[in-house]
CSV table of C-alpha atoms in Angstrom, one decimal:
chain,number,residue,atom,x,y,z
A,1,MET,CA,-12.8,-16.6,54.6
A,2,ILE,CA,-9.4,-16.4,56.1
A,3,ASN,CA,-8.3,-13.2,57.6
A,4,ILE,CA,-5.0,-12.0,59.4
A,5,SER,CA,-6.3,-12.9,62.5
A,6,THR,CA,-6.5,-16.7,61.7
A,7,VAL,CA,-3.5,-17.0,58.8
A,8,THR,CA,-0.4,-18.5,60.7
A,9,GLU,CA,1.1,-19.8,57.8
A,10,PHE,CA,0.9,-19.6,53.4
A,11,GLN,CA,0.8,-22.1,51.4
A,12,LEU,CA,3.5,-21.8,48.0
A,13,LEU,CA,2.9,-23.0,44.9
A,14,GLY,CA,5.2,-26.3,43.7
A,15,PHE,CA,6.6,-26.5,40.4
A,16,SER,CA,5.5,-30.2,39.9
A,17,ASN,CA,3.7,-33.0,41.5
A,18,ILE,CA,5.9,-35.5,39.1
A,19,GLU,CA,8.5,-37.0,40.9
A,20,GLU,CA,10.7,-37.0,37.8
A,21,LEU,CA,10.2,-32.9,37.4
A,22,GLN,CA,10.6,-32.6,41.2
A,23,ILE,CA,14.2,-33.8,40.7
A,24,ILE,CA,15.1,-32.1,37.7
A,25,HIS,CA,13.9,-29.1,39.5
A,26,PHE,CA,15.8,-29.9,42.5
A,27,VAL,CA,19.1,-30.6,40.4
A,28,MET,CA,18.7,-27.1,38.3
A,29,PHE,CA,18.1,-25.1,41.7
A,30,LEU,CA,20.9,-27.1,43.2
A,31,ALA,CA,23.5,-26.5,40.3
A,32,ILE,CA,22.6,-22.5,40.2
A,33,TYR,CA,22.9,-22.2,43.8
A,34,LEU,CA,26.2,-23.8,44.3
A,35,VAL,CA,27.7,-21.9,41.3
A,36,ALA,CA,26.1,-18.6,42.7
A,37,LEU,CA,28.0,-19.6,45.9
A,38,MET,CA,31.0,-20.6,44.8
A,39,GLY,CA,31.6,-18.0,42.6
A,40,ASN,CA,30.6,-15.2,44.9
A,41,LEU,CA,32.8,-16.6,47.7
A,42,LEU,CA,35.8,-16.8,45.2
A,43,ILE,CA,35.4,-13.0,44.4
A,44,ILE,CA,35.4,-12.1,48.0
A,45,THR,CA,38.4,-14.4,49.1
A,46,VAL,CA,40.8,-13.4,46.1
A,47,ILE,CA,39.6,-9.4,47.0
A,48,VAL,CA,40.4,-9.7,50.6
A,49,ILE,CA,43.9,-11.9,50.3
A,50,ASN,CA,45.0,-9.8,47.8
A,51,PRO,CA,46.7,-6.1,48.7
A,52,HIS,CA,46.5,-4.7,45.4
A,53,LEU,CA,42.9,-5.3,44.7
A,54,HIS,CA,42.1,-3.3,48.1
A,55,THR,CA,40.7,-0.5,46.0
A,56,PRO,CA,37.4,1.5,45.9
A,57,MET,CA,36.3,-0.5,42.8
A,58,TYR,CA,37.0,-4.1,44.3
A,59,PHE,CA,35.5,-2.8,47.7
A,60,PHE,CA,32.4,-2.2,46.2
A,61,LEU,CA,32.4,-5.5,44.2
A,62,VAL,CA,32.9,-7.7,47.5
A,63,ASN,CA,29.9,-5.7,48.9
A,64,LEU,CA,28.0,-6.5,45.7
A,65,SER,CA,29.4,-10.0,46.3
A,66,VAL,CA,27.8,-10.5,49.9
A,67,ALA,CA,24.3,-9.1,48.6
A,68,ASP,CA,24.0,-11.4,45.8
A,69,LEU,CA,24.6,-14.2,48.3
A,70,GLY,CA,22.3,-13.1,50.5
A,71,ALA,CA,19.5,-12.4,47.6
A,72,ILE,CA,19.6,-15.7,46.0
A,73,SER,CA,19.9,-17.2,49.7
A,74,VAL,CA,16.6,-16.3,50.3
A,75,THR,CA,14.5,-17.6,47.6
A,76,ILE,CA,16.5,-20.7,46.2
A,77,PRO,CA,17.3,-23.0,49.1
A,78,LYS,CA,13.4,-22.7,50.5
A,79,SER,CA,12.0,-23.6,46.8
A,80,MET,CA,14.6,-27.1,47.2
A,81,THR,CA,12.6,-28.8,49.9
A,82,HIS,CA,9.3,-30.6,49.4
A,83,ILE,CA,7.7,-28.2,52.3
A,84,ARG,CA,5.2,-26.1,50.5
A,85,THR,CA,4.3,-24.3,53.7
A,86,ILE,CA,5.8,-21.1,55.3
A,87,SER,CA,4.8,-19.3,58.5
A,88,TYR,CA,3.3,-16.1,58.7
A,89,THR,CA,6.9,-14.9,60.1
A,90,GLY,CA,8.7,-16.5,57.9
A,91,CYS,CA,7.0,-15.3,54.9
A,92,ALA,CA,7.5,-11.4,56.4
A,93,ALA,CA,11.0,-12.1,56.8
A,94,GLN,CA,11.5,-13.7,53.4
A,95,VAL,CA,9.8,-10.4,51.7
A,96,PHE,CA,11.8,-8.1,54.0
A,97,PHE,CA,15.4,-9.9,52.6
A,98,VAL,CA,14.3,-10.1,49.3
A,99,ILE,CA,13.6,-6.2,49.0
A,100,PHE,CA,16.6,-5.6,51.5
A,101,PHE,CA,19.3,-7.4,49.2
A,102,MET,CA,17.8,-6.5,46.1
A,103,GLY,CA,17.5,-2.8,47.0
A,104,VAL,CA,21.2,-2.8,48.3
A,105,ASP,CA,22.3,-4.5,44.7
A,106,VAL,CA,20.6,-1.2,43.2
A,107,SER,CA,22.6,1.0,45.1
A,108,LEU,CA,25.8,-0.9,44.9
A,109,LEU,CA,25.6,-0.7,41.5
A,110,THR,CA,24.8,2.8,41.3
A,111,VAL,CA,27.9,3.8,43.7
A,112,MET,CA,30.0,1.8,41.7
A,113,ALA,CA,28.6,3.9,38.5
A,114,TYR,CA,29.9,7.1,40.1
A,115,ASP,CA,33.4,5.1,41.3
A,116,ARG,CA,34.1,4.6,37.5
A,117,PHE,CA,32.7,7.9,36.6
A,118,VAL,CA,35.0,10.0,39.2
A,119,ALA,CA,38.1,7.2,37.9
A,120,ILE,CA,37.5,8.1,33.9
A,121,CYS,CA,36.1,11.8,34.0
A,122,ASP,CA,38.0,13.5,37.2
A,123,PRO,CA,41.4,11.0,37.6
A,124,LEU,CA,43.2,14.1,39.4
A,125,HIS,CA,40.5,14.0,42.4
A,126,TYR,CA,39.8,10.4,42.5
A,127,THR,CA,41.8,9.7,45.6
A,128,ILE,CA,40.2,12.5,47.4
A,129,THR,CA,36.7,12.0,46.1
A,130,MET,CA,36.6,7.9,46.8
A,131,SER,CA,38.9,8.0,49.8
A,132,ARG,CA,38.7,4.8,52.1
A,133,GLU,CA,36.1,6.9,54.5
A,134,SER,CA,33.8,8.0,52.1
A,135,CYS,CA,33.7,4.3,50.4
A,136,MET,CA,32.8,3.4,53.9
A,137,LYS,CA,30.0,6.0,54.1
A,138,MET,CA,29.1,5.1,50.3
A,139,ALA,CA,28.7,1.4,51.3
A,140,ILE,CA,27.2,2.2,54.7
A,141,ILE,CA,24.4,4.2,53.1
A,142,ALA,CA,23.8,1.6,50.2
A,143,TRP,CA,23.2,-1.3,53.2
A,144,VAL,CA,20.8,1.4,55.4
A,145,SER,CA,18.6,2.4,52.0
A,146,GLY,CA,18.2,-1.5,51.6
A,147,LEU,CA,17.4,-1.9,55.4
A,148,LEU,CA,14.7,0.5,55.2
A,149,TYR,CA,13.4,-0.6,51.8
A,150,GLY,CA,13.2,-3.5,53.1
A,151,SER,CA,11.4,-2.5,56.4
A,152,VAL,CA,8.9,0.0,54.5
A,153,HIS,CA,7.9,-3.0,52.2
A,154,VAL,CA,7.1,-5.5,55.0
A,155,GLY,CA,5.4,-2.9,57.2
A,156,GLY,CA,3.0,-1.9,53.7
A,157,THR,CA,2.5,-5.5,52.7
A,158,PHE,CA,1.7,-7.3,56.4
A,159,SER,CA,-0.8,-4.5,57.3
A,160,ILE,CA,-3.4,-6.0,54.7
A,161,THR,CA,-6.0,-8.2,55.8
A,162,PHE,CA,-6.3,-11.9,53.9
A,163,CYS,CA,-8.9,-13.6,52.5
A,164,SER,CA,-6.7,-16.1,51.5
A,165,ASN,CA,-3.4,-18.3,52.3
A,166,VAL,CA,-2.4,-19.5,49.2
A,167,VAL,CA,0.1,-17.8,47.3
A,168,LYS,CA,0.8,-18.5,43.6
A,169,GLN,CA,4.4,-18.4,43.4
A,170,PHE,CA,7.3,-20.7,44.8
A,171,PHE,CA,8.2,-17.8,47.3
A,172,CYS,CA,6.3,-15.1,49.4
A,173,GLU,CA,6.2,-12.4,46.2
A,174,ILE,CA,5.0,-9.3,47.1
A,175,PRO,CA,2.5,-8.8,43.8
A,176,GLN,CA,1.0,-12.4,44.7
A,177,ILE,CA,0.7,-11.9,48.4
A,178,LEU,CA,-1.2,-8.4,47.7
A,179,ARG,CA,-3.6,-10.6,45.9
A,180,LEU,CA,-4.6,-12.3,48.9
A,181,SER,CA,-6.1,-9.2,50.4
A,182,CYS,CA,-9.7,-8.6,50.8
A,183,SER,CA,-9.3,-5.1,52.2
A,184,ASP,CA,-8.8,-1.6,50.4
A,185,LEU,CA,-5.3,-1.1,52.4
A,186,TYR,CA,-3.0,-3.0,49.8
A,187,LEU,CA,-3.2,0.7,48.2
A,188,ILE,CA,-0.7,1.9,50.7
A,189,GLU,CA,1.6,-1.0,49.4
A,190,ILE,CA,1.1,-0.2,45.9
A,191,GLY,CA,1.6,3.3,46.2
A,192,ILE,CA,4.7,2.2,48.1
A,193,LEU,CA,5.6,-0.2,44.8
A,194,VAL,CA,5.4,3.1,42.6
A,195,PHE,CA,7.5,5.2,44.6
A,196,SER,CA,10.0,2.7,45.0
A,197,ALA,CA,10.1,2.1,40.8
A,198,PHE,CA,10.6,5.8,40.7
A,199,LEU,CA,13.6,5.4,43.0
A,200,ILE,CA,15.0,2.4,41.3
A,201,PHE,CA,14.4,4.4,37.8
A,202,SER,CA,16.1,7.4,38.9
A,203,CYS,CA,19.0,5.0,40.0
A,204,PHE,CA,19.4,3.5,36.4
A,205,ILE,CA,18.7,7.2,34.9
A,206,PHE,CA,21.7,8.1,36.7
A,207,ILE,CA,23.8,5.2,35.6
A,208,ILE,CA,23.0,5.9,32.1
A,209,ILE,CA,24.1,9.5,32.7
A,210,SER,CA,27.2,8.6,34.2
A,211,TYR,CA,28.1,6.0,31.4
A,212,VAL,CA,27.6,8.5,28.6
A,213,GLN,CA,29.8,10.6,30.4
A,214,ILE,CA,32.5,7.8,30.4
A,215,ILE,CA,32.1,6.9,26.6
A,216,THR,CA,32.0,11.2,26.0
A,217,ALA,CA,35.6,11.1,27.7
A,218,VAL,CA,37.1,7.7,26.5
A,219,MET,CA,36.7,8.4,22.8
A,220,LYS,CA,38.5,11.9,23.7
A,221,ILE,CA,41.9,9.8,24.3
A,222,SER,CA,43.5,9.5,21.2
A,223,SER,CA,45.2,6.4,21.4
A,224,MET,CA,43.1,3.0,20.5
A,225,LYS,CA,44.6,1.1,23.1
A,226,GLY,CA,44.2,3.9,25.5
A,227,ARG,CA,40.7,4.0,25.0
A,228,GLN,CA,40.4,-0.3,25.0
A,229,LYS,CA,42.3,-0.3,28.3
A,230,THR,CA,40.2,2.8,29.9
A,231,PHE,CA,37.0,1.2,28.6
A,232,SER,CA,37.7,-2.2,29.9
A,233,THR,CA,37.3,-1.2,33.5
A,234,CYS,CA,33.8,-0.4,33.1
A,235,LEU,CA,32.8,-3.2,30.9
A,236,PRO,CA,32.0,-5.6,33.7
A,237,HIS,CA,29.9,-3.4,35.4
A,238,LEU,CA,28.2,-2.2,32.1
A,239,ILE,CA,27.1,-5.8,31.2
A,240,VAL,CA,26.3,-6.5,34.9
A,241,VAL,CA,23.9,-3.5,35.1
A,242,SER,CA,22.6,-4.0,31.8
A,243,LEU,CA,21.6,-7.8,32.7
A,244,PHE,CA,20.1,-6.4,36.0
A,245,ILE,CA,17.9,-4.0,34.0
A,246,CYS,CA,16.8,-6.3,31.4
A,247,ILE,CA,15.8,-9.1,33.3
A,248,CYS,CA,14.0,-7.1,35.7
A,249,ALA,CA,12.2,-5.4,33.3
A,250,PHE,CA,11.4,-8.1,31.5
A,251,ALA,CA,9.9,-9.8,34.7
A,252,TYR,CA,7.6,-6.8,36.2
A,253,LEU,CA,6.6,-4.9,32.9
A,254,LYS,CA,5.1,-8.6,31.2
A,255,PRO,CA,1.1,-8.6,31.2
A,256,ILE,CA,0.5,-10.1,34.5
A,257,SER,CA,-1.7,-13.3,33.8
A,258,ARG,CA,-4.6,-14.4,36.4
A,259,CYS,CA,-3.3,-17.9,36.6
A,260,PRO,CA,0.2,-18.6,37.3
A,261,SER,CA,1.8,-20.5,34.2
A,262,ASP,CA,5.2,-22.4,33.5
A,263,PHE,CA,6.2,-19.2,31.8
A,264,ASP,CA,6.0,-17.0,34.7
A,265,LEU,CA,7.6,-19.5,37.0
A,266,ALA,CA,10.7,-19.6,34.5
A,267,VAL,CA,10.9,-15.7,34.4
A,268,THR,CA,10.6,-15.2,38.3
A,269,VAL,CA,13.4,-18.3,38.6
A,270,ILE,CA,15.6,-16.2,36.0
A,271,TYR,CA,15.4,-12.9,38.0
A,272,CYS,CA,15.7,-14.2,41.2
A,273,SER,CA,18.6,-16.2,40.7
A,274,VAL,CA,20.3,-15.3,37.0
A,275,PRO,CA,21.8,-11.8,37.9
A,276,PHE,CA,23.4,-13.0,41.4
A,277,MET,CA,24.8,-16.2,39.6
A,278,MET,CA,26.3,-14.4,36.8
A,279,ASN,CA,27.8,-11.5,38.4
A,280,PRO,CA,30.7,-13.5,39.6
A,281,VAL,CA,31.3,-14.7,36.1
A,282,ILE,CA,31.0,-11.9,34.3
A,283,TYR,CA,33.9,-10.4,36.6
A,284,SER,CA,35.8,-12.9,36.6
A,285,VAL,CA,36.1,-13.4,32.7
A,286,ARG,CA,35.9,-9.5,31.7
A,287,ASN,CA,38.4,-8.5,34.7
A,288,LYS,CA,42.0,-9.2,34.3
A,289,ASP,CA,43.1,-8.5,37.8
A,290,ILE,CA,40.3,-10.9,39.3
A,291,GLN,CA,41.5,-13.7,36.5
A,292,ILE,CA,45.2,-13.1,37.9
A,293,ALA,CA,44.1,-13.6,41.3
A,294,LEU,CA,41.8,-16.1,40.5
A,295,TRP,CA,44.9,-18.4,39.2
A,296,LYS,CA,47.2,-17.5,41.6
A,297,LEU,CA,44.9,-18.7,44.2
A,298,LEU,CA,44.1,-21.9,42.4
A,299,ASN,CA,47.6,-23.0,42.1
A,300,TYR,CA,48.6,-22.2,45.8
A,301,LEU,CA,45.4,-24.2,46.8
A,302,THR,CA,47.0,-26.8,44.3
A,303,LEU,CA,50.3,-26.8,45.8
A,304,TRP,CA,49.0,-26.9,49.0
A,305,VAL,CA,46.7,-30.2,48.2
A,306,ALA,CA,50.0,-32.0,46.4
Protein backbone atom coordinates (compact mmCIF):
# COMPACT_ATOMS: atom_id res chain seq x y z
CA MET A 1 0.00 0.00 0.00
CA ILE A 2 1.26 3.48 -0.87
CA ASN A 3 -0.05 6.37 1.21
CA ILE A 4 0.33 10.12 1.14
CA SER A 5 3.38 10.00 3.42
CA THR A 6 5.34 7.88 0.93
CA VAL A 7 4.06 9.24 -2.40
CA THR A 8 6.73 11.57 -3.74
CA GLU A 9 5.82 11.28 -7.43
CA PHE A 10 3.07 10.04 -9.72
CA GLN A 11 3.32 7.81 -12.77
CA LEU A 12 1.45 9.22 -15.78
CA LEU A 13 -0.01 7.06 -18.52
CA GLY A 14 1.90 7.13 -21.80
CA PHE A 15 0.23 7.13 -25.19
CA SER A 16 2.23 4.28 -26.67
CA ASN A 17 5.42 2.29 -26.30
CA ILE A 18 5.83 2.03 -30.07
CA GLU A 19 8.46 4.49 -31.28
CA GLU A 20 6.64 5.36 -34.54
CA LEU A 21 3.43 6.21 -32.63
CA GLN A 22 5.41 8.26 -30.14
CA ILE A 23 6.81 10.33 -33.01
CA ILE A 24 3.30 10.86 -34.43
CA HIS A 25 2.06 11.85 -30.98
CA PHE A 26 4.93 14.32 -30.54
CA VAL A 27 4.41 15.91 -33.98
CA MET A 28 0.63 16.19 -33.48
CA PHE A 29 0.96 17.79 -30.04
CA LEU A 30 3.72 20.10 -31.25
CA ALA A 31 1.51 21.28 -34.14
CA ILE A 32 -1.46 21.84 -31.80
CA TYR A 33 0.68 23.79 -29.34
CA LEU A 34 2.35 25.94 -32.00
CA VAL A 35 -1.02 26.82 -33.59
CA ALA A 36 -2.41 27.80 -30.17
CA LEU A 37 0.75 29.71 -29.25
CA MET A 38 1.02 31.69 -32.49
CA GLY A 39 -2.72 32.29 -32.77
CA ASN A 40 -3.16 33.65 -29.26
CA LEU A 41 0.04 35.71 -29.42
CA LEU A 42 -1.12 37.26 -32.71
CA ILE A 43 -4.49 38.14 -31.19
CA ILE A 44 -2.80 39.76 -28.18
CA THR A 45 -0.30 41.64 -30.38
CA VAL A 46 -2.78 43.10 -32.88
CA ILE A 47 -5.13 44.26 -30.13
CA VAL A 48 -2.36 45.85 -28.06
CA ILE A 49 -0.76 47.76 -30.97
CA ASN A 50 -4.04 48.97 -32.56
CA PRO A 51 -5.63 51.83 -30.57
CA HIS A 52 -9.01 51.43 -32.33
CA LEU A 53 -9.26 47.93 -30.82
CA HIS A 54 -8.89 49.24 -27.27
CA THR A 55 -12.54 48.58 -26.45
CA PRO A 56 -14.11 46.41 -23.71
CA MET A 57 -14.79 43.49 -26.08
CA TYR A 58 -11.17 43.28 -27.23
CA PHE A 59 -9.83 43.94 -23.73
CA PHE A 60 -11.60 40.81 -22.52
CA LEU A 61 -10.43 38.96 -25.64
CA VAL A 62 -6.80 39.71 -24.70
CA ASN A 63 -7.45 38.28 -21.24
CA LEU A 64 -9.08 35.21 -22.79
CA SER A 65 -6.06 34.66 -25.05
CA VAL A 66 -3.70 34.88 -22.07
CA ALA A 67 -5.82 32.34 -20.17
CA ASP A 68 -5.93 30.05 -23.23
CA LEU A 69 -2.14 30.19 -23.54
CA GLY A 70 -1.79 29.29 -19.88
CA ALA A 71 -4.31 26.44 -20.04
CA ILE A 72 -2.74 24.69 -23.01
CA SER A 73 0.80 25.24 -21.68
CA VAL A 74 0.04 23.35 -18.47
CA THR A 75 -0.66 19.97 -20.10
CA ILE A 76 0.57 19.75 -23.71
CA PRO A 77 4.34 20.49 -23.37
CA LYS A 78 4.74 17.98 -20.52
CA SER A 79 2.96 15.26 -22.54
CA MET A 80 5.41 15.70 -25.45
CA THR A 81 8.34 14.49 -23.35
CA HIS A 82 9.26 10.86 -22.71
CA ILE A 83 9.22 11.46 -18.95
CA ARG A 84 6.18 9.70 -17.50
CA THR A 85 6.73 10.72 -13.89
CA ILE A 86 5.73 13.93 -12.17
CA SER A 87 6.58 14.98 -8.64
CA TYR A 88 3.91 15.28 -5.97
CA THR A 89 4.34 19.07 -5.95
CA GLY A 90 4.37 19.17 -9.76
CA CYS A 91 1.11 17.22 -9.91
CA ALA A 92 -0.52 19.57 -7.40
CA ALA A 93 0.71 22.57 -9.43
CA GLN A 94 -0.67 21.03 -12.63
CA VAL A 95 -4.08 20.50 -11.04
CA PHE A 96 -4.07 24.07 -9.73
CA PHE A 97 -3.17 25.74 -13.02
CA VAL A 98 -5.54 23.59 -15.13
CA ILE A 99 -8.47 24.52 -12.88
CA PHE A 100 -7.24 28.11 -12.52
CA PHE A 101 -7.06 28.85 -16.25
CA MET A 102 -10.27 26.97 -17.09
CA GLY A 103 -12.06 28.86 -14.32
CA VAL A 104 -10.78 32.16 -15.72
CA ASP A 105 -11.93 31.07 -19.20
CA VAL A 106 -15.49 30.41 -18.01
CA SER A 107 -15.60 33.70 -16.08
CA LEU A 108 -14.32 35.72 -19.06
CA LEU A 109 -16.77 34.07 -21.47
CA THR A 110 -19.57 35.04 -19.08
CA VAL A 111 -18.33 38.63 -18.84
CA MET A 112 -17.99 38.83 -22.63
CA ALA A 113 -21.62 37.71 -22.99
CA TYR A 114 -22.63 40.50 -20.62
CA ASP A 115 -20.59 42.98 -22.67
CA ARG A 116 -22.43 42.00 -25.86
CA PHE A 117 -25.78 42.13 -24.02
CA VAL A 118 -25.18 45.70 -22.83
CA ALA A 119 -23.83 46.80 -26.24
CA ILE A 120 -26.92 45.58 -28.11
CA CYS A 121 -29.76 45.74 -25.58
CA ASP A 122 -28.74 48.91 -23.72
CA PRO A 123 -26.43 50.85 -26.10
CA LEU A 124 -27.17 54.28 -24.58
CA HIS A 125 -25.62 53.25 -21.27
CA TYR A 126 -22.82 51.11 -22.74
CA THR A 127 -19.97 53.58 -22.16
CA ILE A 128 -21.07 54.04 -18.55
CA THR A 129 -21.76 50.39 -17.74
CA MET A 130 -18.63 49.12 -19.51
CA SER A 131 -16.29 51.91 -18.46
CA ARG A 132 -12.55 51.33 -18.15
CA GLU A 133 -12.84 50.97 -14.38
CA SER A 134 -15.74 48.50 -14.67
CA CYS A 135 -13.87 46.38 -17.21
CA MET A 136 -10.77 46.28 -15.00
CA LYS A 137 -12.87 45.19 -12.02
CA MET A 138 -14.59 42.46 -14.07
CA ALA A 139 -11.26 41.16 -15.36
CA ILE A 140 -9.77 41.15 -11.85
CA ILE A 141 -12.81 39.27 -10.52
CA ALA A 142 -12.41 36.69 -13.32
CA TRP A 143 -8.74 36.07 -12.48
CA VAL A 144 -9.32 36.06 -8.71
CA SER A 145 -12.23 33.62 -9.09
CA GLY A 146 -9.93 31.31 -11.06
CA LEU A 147 -7.30 31.62 -8.33
CA LEU A 148 -9.79 30.70 -5.60
CA TYR A 149 -11.28 27.96 -7.75
CA GLY A 150 -7.87 26.34 -8.32
CA SER A 151 -6.83 26.67 -4.66
CA VAL A 152 -9.99 25.02 -3.36
CA HIS A 153 -9.65 22.08 -5.74
CA VAL A 154 -5.97 21.53 -4.91
CA GLY A 155 -6.80 21.56 -1.19
CA GLY A 156 -9.67 19.12 -1.68
CA THR A 157 -7.79 16.77 -4.00
CA PHE A 158 -4.49 16.50 -2.14
CA SER A 159 -5.97 16.17 1.34
CA ILE A 160 -6.72 12.50 0.64
CA THR A 161 -4.64 9.41 1.37
CA PHE A 162 -3.34 7.61 -1.71
CA CYS A 163 -3.18 3.84 -2.18
CA SER A 164 -1.44 4.09 -5.56
CA ASN A 165 0.58 6.60 -7.54
CA VAL A 166 -0.40 5.50 -11.07
CA VAL A 167 -2.52 8.21 -12.74
CA LYS A 168 -4.32 6.71 -15.72
CA GLN A 169 -4.14 9.88 -17.78
CA PHE A 170 -1.39 11.87 -19.54
CA PHE A 171 -1.68 14.68 -16.97
CA CYS A 172 -2.87 15.04 -13.38
CA GLU A 173 -6.62 15.03 -13.92
CA ILE A 174 -8.74 15.30 -10.76
CA PRO A 175 -11.14 12.36 -11.43
CA GLN A 176 -8.18 10.05 -12.08
CA ILE A 177 -6.36 11.24 -8.93
CA LEU A 178 -9.48 10.65 -6.82
CA ARG A 179 -9.47 7.03 -7.98
CA LEU A 180 -6.19 6.56 -6.12
CA SER A 181 -7.79 7.38 -2.78
CA CYS A 182 -8.05 4.80 -0.01
CA SER A 183 -9.93 7.06 2.40
CA ASP A 184 -13.34 8.71 2.48
CA LEU A 185 -11.80 12.19 2.29
CA TYR A 186 -12.19 12.10 -1.51
CA LEU A 187 -15.90 12.76 -0.90
CA ILE A 188 -14.95 16.32 0.07
CA GLU A 189 -13.47 16.94 -3.38
CA ILE A 190 -16.45 15.28 -5.06
CA GLY A 191 -18.69 17.71 -3.19
CA ILE A 192 -16.49 20.59 -4.38
CA LEU A 193 -16.69 19.27 -7.96
CA VAL A 194 -20.50 19.10 -7.80
CA PHE A 195 -20.68 22.66 -6.44
CA SER A 196 -18.24 23.84 -9.12
CA ALA A 197 -20.30 22.16 -11.82
CA PHE A 198 -23.35 24.03 -10.50
CA LEU A 199 -21.50 27.36 -10.69
CA ILE A 200 -20.25 26.68 -14.23
CA PHE A 201 -23.75 25.60 -15.26
CA SER A 202 -25.10 28.86 -13.80
CA CYS A 203 -22.59 30.82 -15.91
CA PHE A 204 -23.72 29.04 -19.06
CA ILE A 205 -27.38 29.65 -18.17
CA PHE A 206 -26.55 33.36 -17.81
CA ILE A 207 -24.85 33.31 -21.23
CA ILE A 208 -27.86 31.58 -22.81
CA ILE A 209 -30.29 34.07 -21.26
CA SER A 210 -28.10 36.95 -22.47
CA TYR A 211 -28.15 35.64 -26.03
CA VAL A 212 -31.91 35.10 -25.94
CA GLN A 213 -32.23 38.80 -25.07
CA ILE A 214 -29.66 39.73 -27.74
CA ILE A 215 -31.41 37.74 -30.47
CA THR A 216 -34.76 39.27 -29.46
CA ALA A 217 -33.26 42.77 -29.72
CA VAL A 218 -31.58 41.99 -33.07
CA MET A 219 -34.83 40.70 -34.57
CA LYS A 220 -36.48 44.03 -33.80
CA ILE A 221 -34.06 45.82 -36.13
CA SER A 222 -35.97 46.57 -39.34
CA SER A 223 -33.02 46.45 -41.73
CA MET A 224 -31.69 43.01 -42.70
CA LYS A 225 -28.22 44.51 -43.16
CA GLY A 226 -28.45 46.10 -39.73
CA ARG A 227 -29.44 42.78 -38.16
CA GLN A 228 -26.53 41.00 -39.81
CA LYS A 229 -24.02 43.68 -38.81
CA THR A 230 -25.21 43.73 -35.20
CA PHE A 231 -25.29 39.96 -34.80
CA SER A 232 -21.89 39.56 -36.48
CA THR A 233 -20.28 41.23 -33.44
CA CYS A 234 -21.65 38.39 -31.27
CA LEU A 235 -21.07 35.45 -33.61
CA PRO A 236 -17.39 34.72 -32.73
CA HIS A 237 -18.14 34.72 -28.99
CA LEU A 238 -21.23 32.55 -29.53
CA ILE A 239 -19.21 30.01 -31.53
CA VAL A 240 -16.44 29.94 -28.89
CA VAL A 241 -18.96 29.41 -26.06
CA SER A 242 -20.79 26.68 -28.01
CA LEU A 243 -17.50 24.90 -28.76
CA PHE A 244 -16.42 25.09 -25.11
CA ILE A 245 -19.78 23.82 -23.79
CA CYS A 246 -20.09 20.97 -26.30
CA ILE A 247 -16.55 19.66 -25.82
CA CYS A 248 -16.61 19.88 -22.00
CA ALA A 249 -20.08 18.35 -21.79
CA PHE A 250 -19.04 15.47 -24.04
CA ALA A 251 -15.84 14.93 -22.04
CA TYR A 252 -17.45 14.88 -18.60
CA LEU A 253 -20.91 13.45 -19.30
CA LYS A 254 -19.74 10.36 -21.19
CA PRO A 255 -19.75 7.07 -19.23
CA ILE A 256 -16.59 6.59 -17.16
CA SER A 257 -14.71 3.43 -18.09
CA ARG A 258 -12.70 1.48 -15.53
CA CYS A 259 -9.73 1.09 -17.86
CA PRO A 260 -8.58 4.01 -20.02
CA SER A 261 -9.04 3.47 -23.73
CA ASP A 262 -7.75 5.24 -26.83
CA PHE A 263 -11.15 6.92 -27.07
CA ASP A 264 -10.87 8.31 -23.51
CA LEU A 265 -7.40 9.67 -24.26
CA ALA A 266 -8.63 11.23 -27.51
CA VAL A 267 -11.52 12.95 -25.71
CA THR A 268 -9.15 14.32 -23.06
CA VAL A 269 -6.75 15.62 -25.71
CA ILE A 270 -9.65 17.36 -27.45
CA TYR A 271 -10.99 19.20 -24.40
CA CYS A 272 -7.47 20.11 -23.23
CA SER A 273 -6.39 21.60 -26.56
CA VAL A 274 -9.10 22.27 -29.16
CA PRO A 275 -10.96 25.15 -27.42
CA PHE A 276 -7.73 27.02 -26.65
CA MET A 277 -6.37 26.40 -30.16
CA MET A 278 -9.58 27.30 -31.99
CA ASN A 279 -10.51 30.49 -30.09
CA PRO A 280 -8.01 32.75 -31.94
CA VAL A 281 -8.87 31.06 -35.25
CA ILE A 282 -12.60 31.70 -34.75
CA TYR A 283 -12.07 35.34 -33.79
CA SER A 284 -9.70 35.85 -36.74
CA VAL A 285 -12.07 34.31 -39.30
CA ARG A 286 -15.32 35.81 -38.03
CA ASN A 287 -14.16 39.30 -36.97
CA LYS A 288 -13.42 41.89 -39.65
CA ASP A 289 -11.63 44.27 -37.26
CA ILE A 290 -9.21 41.51 -36.26
CA GLN A 291 -8.73 40.52 -39.92
CA ILE A 292 -7.87 44.09 -40.95
CA ALA A 293 -5.47 44.50 -38.03
CA LEU A 294 -3.80 41.16 -38.84
CA TRP A 295 -3.31 42.13 -42.50
CA LYS A 296 -1.80 45.47 -41.47
CA LEU A 297 0.57 43.69 -39.11
CA LEU A 298 1.58 41.12 -41.74
CA ASN A 299 2.15 43.84 -44.36
CA TYR A 300 4.27 45.80 -41.88
CA LEU A 301 6.33 42.72 -41.04
CA THR A 302 6.75 41.92 -44.75
CA LEU A 303 8.00 45.45 -45.50
CA TRP A 304 10.26 45.38 -42.45
CA VAL A 305 11.83 42.06 -43.49
CA ALA A 306 12.22 43.23 -47.10
